[in-house]
Short mmCIF file of C-alpha atoms in Angstrom, two decimals:
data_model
loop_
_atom_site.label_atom_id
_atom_site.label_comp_id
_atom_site.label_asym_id
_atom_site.label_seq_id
_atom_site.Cartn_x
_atom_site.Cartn_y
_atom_site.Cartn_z
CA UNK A 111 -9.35 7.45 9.05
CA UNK A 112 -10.52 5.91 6.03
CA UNK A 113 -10.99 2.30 6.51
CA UNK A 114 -11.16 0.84 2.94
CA UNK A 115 -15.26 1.79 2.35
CA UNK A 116 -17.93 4.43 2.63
CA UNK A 117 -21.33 4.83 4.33
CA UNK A 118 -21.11 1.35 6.49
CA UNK A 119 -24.64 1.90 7.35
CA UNK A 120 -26.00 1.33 3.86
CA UNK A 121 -24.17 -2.23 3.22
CA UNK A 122 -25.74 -5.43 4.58
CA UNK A 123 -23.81 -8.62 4.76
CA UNK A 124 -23.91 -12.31 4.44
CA UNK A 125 -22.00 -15.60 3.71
CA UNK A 126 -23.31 -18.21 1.95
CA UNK A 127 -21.61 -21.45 1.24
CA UNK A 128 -22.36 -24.12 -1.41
CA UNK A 129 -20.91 -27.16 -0.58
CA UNK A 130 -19.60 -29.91 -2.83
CA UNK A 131 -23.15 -31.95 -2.12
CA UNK A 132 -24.96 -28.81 -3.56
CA UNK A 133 -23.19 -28.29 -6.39
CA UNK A 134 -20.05 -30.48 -7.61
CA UNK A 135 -18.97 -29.11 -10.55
CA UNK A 136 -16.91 -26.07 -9.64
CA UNK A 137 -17.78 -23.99 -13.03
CA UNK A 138 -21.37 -24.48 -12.07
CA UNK A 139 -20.13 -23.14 -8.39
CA UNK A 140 -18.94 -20.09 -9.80
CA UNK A 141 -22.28 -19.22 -11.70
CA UNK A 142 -24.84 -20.21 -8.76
CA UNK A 143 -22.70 -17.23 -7.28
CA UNK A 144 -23.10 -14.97 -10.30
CA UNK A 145 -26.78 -15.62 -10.30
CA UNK A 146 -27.44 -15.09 -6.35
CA UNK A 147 -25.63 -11.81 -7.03
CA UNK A 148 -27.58 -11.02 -10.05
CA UNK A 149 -30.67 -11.75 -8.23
CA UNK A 150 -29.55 -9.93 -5.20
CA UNK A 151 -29.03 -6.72 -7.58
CA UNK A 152 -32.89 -6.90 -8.84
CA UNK A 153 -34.01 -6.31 -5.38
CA UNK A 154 -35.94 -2.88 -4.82
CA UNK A 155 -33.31 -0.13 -3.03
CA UNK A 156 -30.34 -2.31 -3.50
CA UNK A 157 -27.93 -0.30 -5.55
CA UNK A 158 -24.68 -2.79 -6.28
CA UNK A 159 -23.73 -6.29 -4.80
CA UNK A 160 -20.44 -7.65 -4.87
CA UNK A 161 -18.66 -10.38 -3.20
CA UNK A 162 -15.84 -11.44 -1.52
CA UNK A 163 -14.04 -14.37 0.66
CA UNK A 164 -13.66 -11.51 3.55
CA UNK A 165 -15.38 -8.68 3.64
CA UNK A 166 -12.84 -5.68 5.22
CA UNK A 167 -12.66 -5.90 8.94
CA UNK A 168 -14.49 -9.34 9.23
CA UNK A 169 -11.68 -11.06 10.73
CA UNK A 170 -11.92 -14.07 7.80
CA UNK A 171 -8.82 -13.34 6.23
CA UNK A 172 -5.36 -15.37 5.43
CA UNK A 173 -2.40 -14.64 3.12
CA UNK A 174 0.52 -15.63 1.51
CA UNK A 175 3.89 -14.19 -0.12
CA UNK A 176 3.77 -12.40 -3.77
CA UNK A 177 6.68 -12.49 -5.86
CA UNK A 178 7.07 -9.41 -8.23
CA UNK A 179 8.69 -9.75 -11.95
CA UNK A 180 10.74 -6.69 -11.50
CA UNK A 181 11.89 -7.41 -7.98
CA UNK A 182 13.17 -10.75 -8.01
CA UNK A 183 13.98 -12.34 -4.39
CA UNK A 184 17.55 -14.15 -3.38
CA UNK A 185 16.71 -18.09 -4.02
CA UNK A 186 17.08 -18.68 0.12
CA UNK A 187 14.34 -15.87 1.07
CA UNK A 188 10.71 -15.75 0.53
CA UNK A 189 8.94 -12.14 0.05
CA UNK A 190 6.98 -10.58 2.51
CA UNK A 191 3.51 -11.78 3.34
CA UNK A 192 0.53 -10.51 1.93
CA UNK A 193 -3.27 -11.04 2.93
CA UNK A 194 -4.98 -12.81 -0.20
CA UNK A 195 -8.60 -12.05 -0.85
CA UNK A 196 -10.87 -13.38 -3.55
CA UNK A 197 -13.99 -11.34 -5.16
CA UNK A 198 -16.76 -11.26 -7.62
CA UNK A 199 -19.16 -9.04 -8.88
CA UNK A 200 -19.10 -4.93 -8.39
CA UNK A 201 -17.59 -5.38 -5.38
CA UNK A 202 -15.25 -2.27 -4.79
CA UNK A 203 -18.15 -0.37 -5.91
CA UNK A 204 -20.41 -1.66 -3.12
CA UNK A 205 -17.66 -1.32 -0.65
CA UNK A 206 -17.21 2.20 -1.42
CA UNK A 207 -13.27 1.82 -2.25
CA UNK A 208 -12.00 3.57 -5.49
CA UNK A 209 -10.38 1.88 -7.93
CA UNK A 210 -7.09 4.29 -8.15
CA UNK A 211 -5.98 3.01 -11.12
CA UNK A 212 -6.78 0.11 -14.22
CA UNK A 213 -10.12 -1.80 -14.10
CA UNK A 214 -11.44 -3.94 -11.56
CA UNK A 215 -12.05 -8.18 -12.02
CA UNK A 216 -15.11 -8.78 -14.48
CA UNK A 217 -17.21 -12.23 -14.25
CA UNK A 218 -15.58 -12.44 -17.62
CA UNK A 219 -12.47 -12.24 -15.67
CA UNK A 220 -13.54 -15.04 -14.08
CA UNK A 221 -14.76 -17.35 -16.66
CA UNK A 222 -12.52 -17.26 -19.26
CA UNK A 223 -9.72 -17.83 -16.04
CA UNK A 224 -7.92 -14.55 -16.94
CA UNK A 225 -4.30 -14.60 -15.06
CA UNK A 226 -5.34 -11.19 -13.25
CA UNK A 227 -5.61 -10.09 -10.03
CA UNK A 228 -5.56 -6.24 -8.41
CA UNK A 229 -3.76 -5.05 -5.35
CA UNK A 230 -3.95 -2.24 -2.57
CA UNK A 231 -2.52 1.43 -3.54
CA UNK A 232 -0.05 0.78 -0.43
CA UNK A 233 1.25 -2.81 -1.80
CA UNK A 234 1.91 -0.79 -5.47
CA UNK A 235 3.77 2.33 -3.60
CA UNK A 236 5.90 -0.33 -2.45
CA UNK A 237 7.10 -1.14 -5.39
CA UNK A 238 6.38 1.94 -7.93
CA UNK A 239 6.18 5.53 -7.52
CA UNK A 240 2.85 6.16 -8.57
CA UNK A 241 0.15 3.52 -8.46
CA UNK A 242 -0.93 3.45 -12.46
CA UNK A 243 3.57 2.05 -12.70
CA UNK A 244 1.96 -1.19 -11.27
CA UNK A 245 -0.56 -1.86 -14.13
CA UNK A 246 0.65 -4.39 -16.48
CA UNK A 247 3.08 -5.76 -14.11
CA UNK A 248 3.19 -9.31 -13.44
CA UNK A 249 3.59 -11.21 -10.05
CA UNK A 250 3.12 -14.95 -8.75
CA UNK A 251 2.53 -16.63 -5.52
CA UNK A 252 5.35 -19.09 -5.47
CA UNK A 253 8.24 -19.11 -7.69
CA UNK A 254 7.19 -22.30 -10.31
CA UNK A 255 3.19 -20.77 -10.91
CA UNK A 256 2.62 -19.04 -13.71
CA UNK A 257 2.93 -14.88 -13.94
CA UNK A 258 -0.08 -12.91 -13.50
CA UNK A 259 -0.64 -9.14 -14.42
CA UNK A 260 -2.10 -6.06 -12.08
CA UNK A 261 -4.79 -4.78 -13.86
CA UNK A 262 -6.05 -2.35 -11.33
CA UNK A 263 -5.32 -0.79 -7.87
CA UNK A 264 -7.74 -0.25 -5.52
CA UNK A 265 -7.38 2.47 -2.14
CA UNK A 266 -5.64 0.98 0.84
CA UNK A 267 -8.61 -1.36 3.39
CA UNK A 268 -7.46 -1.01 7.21
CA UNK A 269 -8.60 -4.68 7.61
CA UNK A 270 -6.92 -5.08 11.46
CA UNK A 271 -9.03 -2.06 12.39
CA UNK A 272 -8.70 1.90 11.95
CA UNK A 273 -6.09 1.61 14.88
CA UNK A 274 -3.65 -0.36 12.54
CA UNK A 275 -1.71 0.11 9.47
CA UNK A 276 -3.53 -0.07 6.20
CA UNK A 277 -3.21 -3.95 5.09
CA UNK A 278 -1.04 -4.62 2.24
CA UNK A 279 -3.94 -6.62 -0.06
CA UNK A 280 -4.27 -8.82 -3.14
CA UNK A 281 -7.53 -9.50 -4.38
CA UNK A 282 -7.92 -12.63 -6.81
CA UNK A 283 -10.79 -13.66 -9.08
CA UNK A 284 -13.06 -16.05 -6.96
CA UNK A 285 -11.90 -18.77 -9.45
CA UNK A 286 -8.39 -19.43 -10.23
CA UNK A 287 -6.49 -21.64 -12.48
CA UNK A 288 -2.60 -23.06 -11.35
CA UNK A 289 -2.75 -21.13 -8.16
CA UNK A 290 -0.48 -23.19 -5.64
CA UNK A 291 -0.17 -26.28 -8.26
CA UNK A 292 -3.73 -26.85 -8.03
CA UNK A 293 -5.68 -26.99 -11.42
CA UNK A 294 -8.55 -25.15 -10.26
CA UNK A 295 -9.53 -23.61 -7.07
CA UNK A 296 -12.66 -22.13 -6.22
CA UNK A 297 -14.17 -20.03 -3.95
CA UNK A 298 -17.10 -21.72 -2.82
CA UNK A 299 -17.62 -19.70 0.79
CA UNK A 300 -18.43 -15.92 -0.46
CA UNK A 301 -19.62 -13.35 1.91
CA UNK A 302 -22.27 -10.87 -0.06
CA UNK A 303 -21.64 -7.17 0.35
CA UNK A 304 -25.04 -5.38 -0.28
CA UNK A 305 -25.75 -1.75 -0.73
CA UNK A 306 -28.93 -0.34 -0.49
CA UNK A 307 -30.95 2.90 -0.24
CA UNK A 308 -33.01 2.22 2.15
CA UNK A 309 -33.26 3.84 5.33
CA UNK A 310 -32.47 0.57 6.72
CA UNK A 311 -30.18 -2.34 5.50
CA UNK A 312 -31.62 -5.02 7.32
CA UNK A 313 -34.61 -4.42 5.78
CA UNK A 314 -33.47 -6.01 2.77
CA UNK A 315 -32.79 -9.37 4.78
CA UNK A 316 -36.13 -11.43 3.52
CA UNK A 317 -36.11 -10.55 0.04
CA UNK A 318 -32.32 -11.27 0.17
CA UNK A 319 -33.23 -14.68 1.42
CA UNK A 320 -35.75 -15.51 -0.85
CA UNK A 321 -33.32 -14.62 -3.98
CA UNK A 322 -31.03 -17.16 -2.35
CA UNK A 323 -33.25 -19.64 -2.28
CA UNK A 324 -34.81 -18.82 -5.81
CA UNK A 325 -31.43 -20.27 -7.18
CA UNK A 326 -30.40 -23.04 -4.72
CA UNK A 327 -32.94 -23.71 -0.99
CA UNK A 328 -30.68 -25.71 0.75
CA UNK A 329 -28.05 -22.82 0.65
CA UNK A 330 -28.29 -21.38 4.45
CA UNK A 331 -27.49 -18.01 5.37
CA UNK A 332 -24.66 -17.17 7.98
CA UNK A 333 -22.93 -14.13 9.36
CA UNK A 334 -25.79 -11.11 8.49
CA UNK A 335 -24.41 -8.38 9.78
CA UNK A 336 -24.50 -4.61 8.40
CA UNK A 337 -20.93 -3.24 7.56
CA UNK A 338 -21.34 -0.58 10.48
CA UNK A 339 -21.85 -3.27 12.66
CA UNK A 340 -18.44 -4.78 11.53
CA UNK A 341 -16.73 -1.62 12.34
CA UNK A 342 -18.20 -1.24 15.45
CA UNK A 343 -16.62 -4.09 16.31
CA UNK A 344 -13.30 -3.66 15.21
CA UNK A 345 -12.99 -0.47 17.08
CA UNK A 346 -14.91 -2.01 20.48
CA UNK A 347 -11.63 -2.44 22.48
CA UNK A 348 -11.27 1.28 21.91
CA UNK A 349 -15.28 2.06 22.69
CA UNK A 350 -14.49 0.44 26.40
CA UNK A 351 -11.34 1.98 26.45
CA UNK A 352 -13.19 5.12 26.12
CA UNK A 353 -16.21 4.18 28.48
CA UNK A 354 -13.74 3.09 31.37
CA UNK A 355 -11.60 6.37 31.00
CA UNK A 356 -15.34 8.11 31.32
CA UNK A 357 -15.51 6.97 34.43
CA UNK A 358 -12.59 7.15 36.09
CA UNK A 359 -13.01 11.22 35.04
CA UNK A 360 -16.46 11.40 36.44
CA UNK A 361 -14.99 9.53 39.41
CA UNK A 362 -12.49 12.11 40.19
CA UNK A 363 -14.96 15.20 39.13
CA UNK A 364 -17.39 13.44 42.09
CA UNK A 365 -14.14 13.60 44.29
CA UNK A 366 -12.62 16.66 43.27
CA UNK A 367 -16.28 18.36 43.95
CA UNK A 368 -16.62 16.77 47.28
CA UNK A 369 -13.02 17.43 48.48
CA UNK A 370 -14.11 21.18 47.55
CA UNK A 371 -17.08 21.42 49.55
CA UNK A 372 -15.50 19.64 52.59
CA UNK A 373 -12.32 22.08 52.43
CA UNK A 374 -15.22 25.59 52.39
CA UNK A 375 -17.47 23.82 54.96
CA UNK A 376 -14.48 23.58 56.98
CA UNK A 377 -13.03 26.90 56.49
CA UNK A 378 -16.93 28.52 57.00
CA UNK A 379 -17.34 26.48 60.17
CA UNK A 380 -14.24 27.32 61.77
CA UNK A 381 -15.05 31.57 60.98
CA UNK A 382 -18.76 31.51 62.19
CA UNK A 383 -18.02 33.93 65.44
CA UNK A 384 -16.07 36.18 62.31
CA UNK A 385 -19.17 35.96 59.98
CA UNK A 386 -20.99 36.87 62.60
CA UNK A 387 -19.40 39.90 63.77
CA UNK A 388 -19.39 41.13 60.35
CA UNK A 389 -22.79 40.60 60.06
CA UNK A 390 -23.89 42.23 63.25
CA UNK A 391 -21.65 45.07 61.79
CA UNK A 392 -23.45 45.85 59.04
CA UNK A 393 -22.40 43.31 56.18
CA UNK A 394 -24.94 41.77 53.94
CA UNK A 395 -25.00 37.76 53.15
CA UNK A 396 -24.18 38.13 49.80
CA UNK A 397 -21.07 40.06 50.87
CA UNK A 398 -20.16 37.18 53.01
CA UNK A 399 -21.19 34.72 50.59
CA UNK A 400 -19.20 36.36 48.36
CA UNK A 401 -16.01 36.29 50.05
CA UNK A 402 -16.14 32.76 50.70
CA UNK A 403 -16.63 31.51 47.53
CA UNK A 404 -13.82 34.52 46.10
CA UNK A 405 -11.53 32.23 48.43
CA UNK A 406 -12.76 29.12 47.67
CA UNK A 407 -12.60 29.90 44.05
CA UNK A 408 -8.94 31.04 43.92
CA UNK A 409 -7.86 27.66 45.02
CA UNK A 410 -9.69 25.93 42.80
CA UNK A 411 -8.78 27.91 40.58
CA UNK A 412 -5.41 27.21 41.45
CA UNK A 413 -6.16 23.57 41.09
CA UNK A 414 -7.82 23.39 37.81
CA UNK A 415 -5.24 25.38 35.88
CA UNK A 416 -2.68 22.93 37.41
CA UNK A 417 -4.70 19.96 37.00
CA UNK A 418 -4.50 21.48 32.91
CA UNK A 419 -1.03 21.72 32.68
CA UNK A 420 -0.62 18.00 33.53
CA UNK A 421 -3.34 16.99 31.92
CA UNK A 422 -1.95 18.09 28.89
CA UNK A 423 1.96 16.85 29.46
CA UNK A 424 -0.04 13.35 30.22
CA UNK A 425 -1.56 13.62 27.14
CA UNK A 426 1.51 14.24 25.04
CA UNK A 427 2.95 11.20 26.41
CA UNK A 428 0.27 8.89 25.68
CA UNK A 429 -0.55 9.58 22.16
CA UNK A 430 3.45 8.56 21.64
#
């Protein structure tokens, strides 16, 4: 399963928030989080940086409905919901998610407040055949905002976990003019994807820091956490899933083994006058050794191939 990136061991992560004390002005927001980036990106081994309000699988995540232009919805319904990111920088390209078709967001994107925004391969195949139909299309997030065009569309993120449907995505500029009848919102929580080529991510961490602070030192870091360690996460309910069915087995291989011996210690105690007469006639141990376990072996033999054939019925019925 691809879950919406590549090599999850190379990517550290972080959030960083500047609050309204920080920083006021909201423009001036938006470029203290182009310059940590840029400064992030002159770090030794770290080969892109991007950023995002959720990073996939991080659980930080919220949406909203999306009207389409072409597919206009009955006055008395609302369309279906879709979970609403907002990003900066190369962030796709740190991720390790294609973009399928059109361009990605650009911080020119973002300053000039360019009514753009780019969407999921899935959320397009909705609507078009092929993903490259949705470029140029226009959608809205309620029915009185402005339009806004698809410019690209990225590969489907799993961001419930690889046991779940992809998630149907939009991903906005971090700064966004008339969104929701607001004049201006902007993202001023962004978590920091970071790939590197270093053996190890965390590595990174104090020079990370320190580029941080070189453009604001009351910003605090929260959240650092490599991208594997994210997945890991999302797929721990299925790791002790897996650990607990692990033991049961060994359980019943202890028992099964156990129940075996019993049942041949049994069945050689109750022969010893007949082992011994065949013996004293002439027959060698590993004769008799080897007629016990023959017997012993065709039952569990018996057993195992049994023991198979439910095993795998069992198993047809739980992977439905």
């Amino acid at each position: 399963v691809h879950p919406g990136f590549a090599r999850p061991g190379e990517v550290l992560t972080m959030r960083v928030y500047i609050p309204d004390a920080e920083i006021e002005d909201q423009d001036a927001a938006v470029r203290a989080h182009e310059e940590i980036i840029n400064r992030l990106s002159e770090i030794s081994g770290v080969t892109s940086v991007g950023g995002s309000t959720s990073i996939t699988m991080d659980g930080n995540h919220g949406g909203d409905p999306l009207f389409v232009e072409e597919f206009p919805t009955p006055a008395d319904q609302l369309p279906p919901i879709r979970r609403y990111k907002w990003i900066a920088g190369d962030y796709f390209s740190t991720m390790g998610n294609p973009v399928i078709a059109g361009r990605s967001i650009t911080w020119a994107d973002i300053h000039n407040r360019t009514k753009v925004l780019v969407i999921t391969e899935n959320l397009a195949r909705e609507y078009w055949d092929d993903p490259s139909e949705a470029i140029g299309k226009r959608v809205r997030e309620t029915p009185s905002s402005p339009w806004r065009e698809i410019i690209g569309v990225v590969g489907n993120i799993r961001d419930d976990g690889v046991d779940q449907e992809p998630t149907k995505t939009v991903f906005w500029p971090m700064a966004v003019e008339d969104l929701w009848g607001e004049e201006l919102i902007v993202r001023r929580s962004m978590a920091y994807a970071i790939r590197s080529s270093r053996p190890n991510p965390e590595s990174i961490l104090p020079e990370a820091r320190e580029a941080i602070w070189s453009v604001n030192a009351n910003l605090p870091l929260a959240y650092v956490q490599t991208l594997q360690e994210i997945l890991d996460k999302s797929m721990a309910r299925t790791a002790f899933t897996l650990v607990m069915l692990g033991i049961a087995a060994t359980v019943a291989i202890i028992l099964g083994a156990i129940g075996i011996y019993g049942v041949i210690s049994y069945s050689v105690s109750i022969r010893t006058r007949e082992i011994g007469v065949r013996m004293a006639l002439g027959a060698r141990h590993k004769d008799v050794s080897g007629m016990v376990l023959q017997q012993g072996g065709i039952v569990a033999a018996i057993g195992v191939i049994s023991g198979l054939a439910a095993a795998f019925g069992l198993t047809q019925l739980m992977s439905s």
